[in-house]
Short mmCIF file of C-alpha atoms in Angstrom, two decimals:
data_model
loop_
_atom_site.label_atom_id
_atom_site.label_comp_id
_atom_site.label_asym_id
_atom_site.label_seq_id
_atom_site.Cartn_x
_atom_site.Cartn_y
_atom_site.Cartn_z
CA MET A 1 22.06 47.98 39.82
CA ASN A 2 22.38 48.35 36.23
CA GLY A 3 23.24 44.68 35.73
CA ILE A 4 20.09 43.53 37.84
CA SER A 5 17.96 45.83 35.65
CA ILE A 6 19.52 44.34 32.36
CA ALA A 7 19.07 40.95 33.77
CA GLY A 8 15.49 41.64 34.69
CA GLY A 9 14.73 43.09 31.43
CA ILE A 10 16.14 39.99 29.58
CA VAL A 11 14.06 37.77 31.89
CA ALA A 12 10.75 40.00 31.20
CA LEU A 13 11.47 39.71 27.54
CA MET A 14 12.08 35.85 27.78
CA LEU A 15 8.77 35.51 29.29
CA LEU A 16 6.86 37.93 26.98
CA TRP A 17 8.32 35.70 24.31
CA ALA A 18 7.26 32.55 25.74
CA VAL A 19 3.60 33.82 26.31
CA ILE A 20 3.46 35.05 22.78
CA SER A 21 4.72 31.57 21.48
CA TYR A 22 2.38 29.77 23.67
CA ASN A 23 -0.51 31.90 22.61
CA ARG A 24 0.51 31.05 18.80
CA PHE A 25 0.58 27.64 19.34
CA VAL A 26 -2.96 27.67 21.09
CA ASN A 27 -4.01 29.79 17.76
CA GLN A 28 -2.68 27.43 15.27
CA ARG A 29 -3.80 24.09 17.28
CA ASN A 30 -7.34 25.98 17.11
CA LEU A 31 -6.95 26.62 13.38
CA ILE A 32 -6.23 23.03 12.59
CA GLY A 33 -9.27 21.95 14.57
CA ASN A 34 -11.44 24.26 12.65
CA SER A 35 -9.94 23.23 9.25
CA TRP A 36 -10.51 19.75 10.24
CA SER A 37 -14.00 20.53 10.89
CA ASN A 38 -14.41 21.77 7.47
CA ILE A 39 -13.19 18.44 5.90
CA ASP A 40 -15.51 16.73 8.26
CA THR A 41 -18.45 18.62 6.85
CA GLU A 42 -17.51 18.03 3.38
CA LEU A 43 -17.10 14.41 3.82
CA ARG A 44 -20.66 14.16 5.68
CA ARG A 45 -22.13 16.06 2.51
CA ARG A 46 -20.42 13.27 0.35
CA TYR A 47 -22.23 10.79 2.62
CA ASP A 48 -25.53 12.28 2.33
CA LEU A 49 -25.22 12.39 -1.53
CA ILE A 50 -24.13 8.68 -2.12
CA PRO A 51 -27.75 7.11 -1.27
CA ASN A 52 -29.31 9.25 -3.55
CA LEU A 53 -26.76 8.31 -6.39
CA VAL A 54 -26.91 4.68 -5.62
CA GLU A 55 -30.78 4.68 -5.69
CA THR A 56 -30.55 6.59 -9.15
CA VAL A 57 -28.04 4.03 -10.54
CA LYS A 58 -30.06 1.15 -9.13
CA GLY A 59 -32.80 1.68 -11.41
CA TYR A 60 -30.59 1.45 -14.68
CA VAL A 61 -28.03 -1.25 -13.57
CA ALA A 62 -29.91 -3.73 -11.50
CA HIS A 63 -27.42 -6.68 -12.42
CA GLU A 64 -24.71 -4.65 -11.11
CA ARG A 65 -25.79 -5.49 -7.70
CA ALA A 66 -22.32 -6.18 -6.33
CA VAL A 67 -20.86 -2.65 -7.17
CA LEU A 68 -23.82 -0.90 -5.39
CA GLU A 69 -23.36 -2.99 -2.49
CA GLU A 70 -19.73 -1.93 -2.46
CA VAL A 71 -20.51 1.55 -2.39
CA THR A 72 -23.17 1.24 0.31
CA ALA A 73 -20.87 -0.79 2.66
CA ALA A 74 -17.92 1.50 2.05
CA ARG A 75 -19.98 4.51 2.64
CA ALA A 76 -21.15 3.09 6.04
CA ALA A 77 -17.69 2.42 7.06
CA ALA A 78 -16.22 5.60 6.27
CA ALA A 79 -19.27 7.55 7.94
CA ALA A 80 -18.79 5.57 10.90
CA GLU A 81 -15.01 6.55 11.39
CA HIS A 82 -14.54 9.37 13.77
CA GLY A 83 -10.79 8.94 14.55
CA SER A 84 -7.62 10.69 13.71
CA PRO A 85 -7.00 12.04 10.28
CA GLU A 86 -5.08 9.05 9.35
CA GLU A 87 -7.79 6.54 10.50
CA GLN A 88 -10.20 8.50 8.56
CA ALA A 89 -8.14 8.55 5.56
CA ARG A 90 -7.98 4.67 5.86
CA ALA A 91 -11.56 4.78 6.04
CA GLU A 92 -12.24 6.66 2.81
CA ALA A 93 -9.93 4.85 0.67
CA PRO A 94 -12.46 1.82 0.06
CA LEU A 95 -14.99 4.53 -0.60
CA VAL A 96 -12.98 6.43 -3.09
CA THR A 97 -12.35 2.90 -4.92
CA ALA A 98 -16.17 1.89 -4.63
CA LEU A 99 -17.15 5.19 -6.20
CA ARG A 100 -14.62 4.82 -8.91
CA HIS A 101 -16.03 1.36 -9.47
CA LEU A 102 -19.44 2.64 -9.67
CA PHE A 103 -18.59 5.48 -12.41
CA VAL A 104 -16.64 2.91 -14.35
CA VAL A 105 -20.00 0.79 -14.65
CA VAL A 106 -22.03 3.97 -15.34
CA GLU A 107 -20.04 4.24 -18.47
CA ASP A 108 -21.76 1.24 -19.98
CA TYR A 109 -25.14 2.89 -19.81
CA PRO A 110 -25.70 5.90 -21.93
CA THR A 111 -29.43 6.28 -20.91
CA LEU A 112 -28.14 6.67 -17.35
CA GLN A 113 -25.64 9.21 -18.09
CA SER A 114 -28.05 11.37 -19.88
CA SER A 115 -30.47 10.89 -16.95
CA SER A 116 -30.72 14.73 -15.44
CA HIS A 117 -31.29 13.43 -11.99
CA PHE A 118 -27.96 11.43 -12.19
CA LEU A 119 -26.31 14.25 -13.92
CA ASP A 120 -27.35 16.78 -10.96
CA LEU A 121 -26.38 14.17 -8.54
CA GLN A 122 -22.97 13.76 -10.27
CA HIS A 123 -22.54 17.39 -10.34
CA GLU A 124 -23.15 17.77 -7.06
CA LEU A 125 -20.62 14.87 -6.03
CA SER A 126 -17.94 16.57 -8.07
CA ASN A 127 -18.57 19.88 -6.46
CA THR A 128 -18.35 18.19 -2.95
CA GLU A 129 -15.07 16.28 -4.21
CA ASP A 130 -13.47 19.61 -5.19
CA ARG A 131 -14.48 21.37 -1.75
CA ILE A 132 -12.89 18.09 0.17
CA GLN A 133 -9.75 18.55 -1.73
CA ALA A 134 -9.53 22.50 -1.10
CA SER A 135 -10.46 21.72 2.68
CA ARG A 136 -7.66 19.10 2.57
CA ARG A 137 -5.06 21.34 1.40
CA PHE A 138 -5.99 24.14 3.60
CA TYR A 139 -5.91 21.68 6.73
CA ASN A 140 -2.65 20.30 5.56
CA ALA A 141 -1.00 23.60 5.23
CA ASN A 142 -2.23 24.49 8.71
CA VAL A 143 -0.65 21.43 9.94
CA ARG A 144 2.75 21.95 7.97
CA ASP A 145 2.86 25.62 9.61
CA TYR A 146 2.24 24.19 13.07
CA ASN A 147 4.43 20.99 12.80
CA THR A 148 7.25 23.45 11.55
CA ARG A 149 6.92 25.56 14.56
CA VAL A 150 6.79 22.35 16.95
CA GLN A 151 10.15 21.10 15.34
CA SER A 152 11.82 24.65 15.08
CA LEU A 153 14.17 26.34 17.43
CA PRO A 154 13.44 28.22 19.78
CA SER A 155 9.75 27.39 19.64
CA ASN A 156 10.31 23.67 20.10
CA VAL A 157 11.12 24.51 23.91
CA ILE A 158 7.48 25.96 24.46
CA ALA A 159 5.98 23.05 22.41
CA GLY A 160 7.93 20.66 24.43
CA LEU A 161 7.14 22.13 27.87
CA PHE A 162 3.23 22.55 27.17
CA ASN A 163 3.01 19.03 25.03
CA PHE A 164 2.27 20.92 21.57
CA ASP A 165 2.91 17.54 19.59
CA LEU A 166 2.96 16.99 15.95
CA GLU A 167 -0.41 16.71 14.00
CA GLU A 168 -1.09 14.38 11.26
CA TYR A 169 -1.74 15.32 7.59
CA PHE A 170 -4.81 14.19 5.93
CA GLN A 171 -4.13 12.24 2.82
CA ILE A 172 -6.99 11.19 0.50
CA GLU A 173 -7.66 10.72 -3.09
CA PRO A 174 -10.80 12.22 -5.04
CA ALA A 175 -13.32 9.91 -5.91
CA MET A 176 -14.02 11.72 -9.11
CA ARG A 177 -11.45 13.17 -11.38
CA THR A 178 -12.92 15.87 -13.32
CA THR A 179 -9.66 17.49 -14.31
CA VAL A 180 -6.36 16.42 -16.21
CA GLU A 181 -4.48 14.40 -13.85
CA GLN A 182 -1.57 15.77 -12.00
CA PRO A 183 1.23 14.06 -10.07
CA PRO A 184 0.52 14.11 -6.45
CA ASN A 185 2.11 16.78 -4.42
CA THR A 186 4.12 15.04 -1.75
CA TYR A 187 4.94 18.44 0.03
CA PHE A 188 1.08 18.61 1.09
CA ALA A 189 -0.04 15.02 1.14
#
């Protein structure tokens, strides 16, 4: 009788552990989804700022049409992407490059740099870039924690049984660099 009670207790504890582990995976997956939503919100905010920035710059740098068209096309392509974090990052790379080209061109126009409307837009874009990077770090930290559980014993048993697969990190460079350059952190990349 004692042996059956002990075996029953062990089975009950294992089932309790499995339920708790499963619920934790669900919680972490939902947290990843929520943090991805924050990134998406900030990217959309940037997409909304870019047309105003292009219009403001257009009045000053009319003969730099190729740069303005590059920014507009890259924005449209990035805004149209709704795939995985890796696909979104690939779509963002040309936009980041185009925005950097735009700000290099702007450096040659002191009157534009002193325009209050341009400065306000530049400030908003800088704030948005900071928020994108903060959201990216939060998302990647959640992905790291989840992926660690998916790969670690004994939780990988539950992950395998219920198809909790590894999640992708989101890697994106900021379009504007407002602080001192630091080497990339490959741990959260």
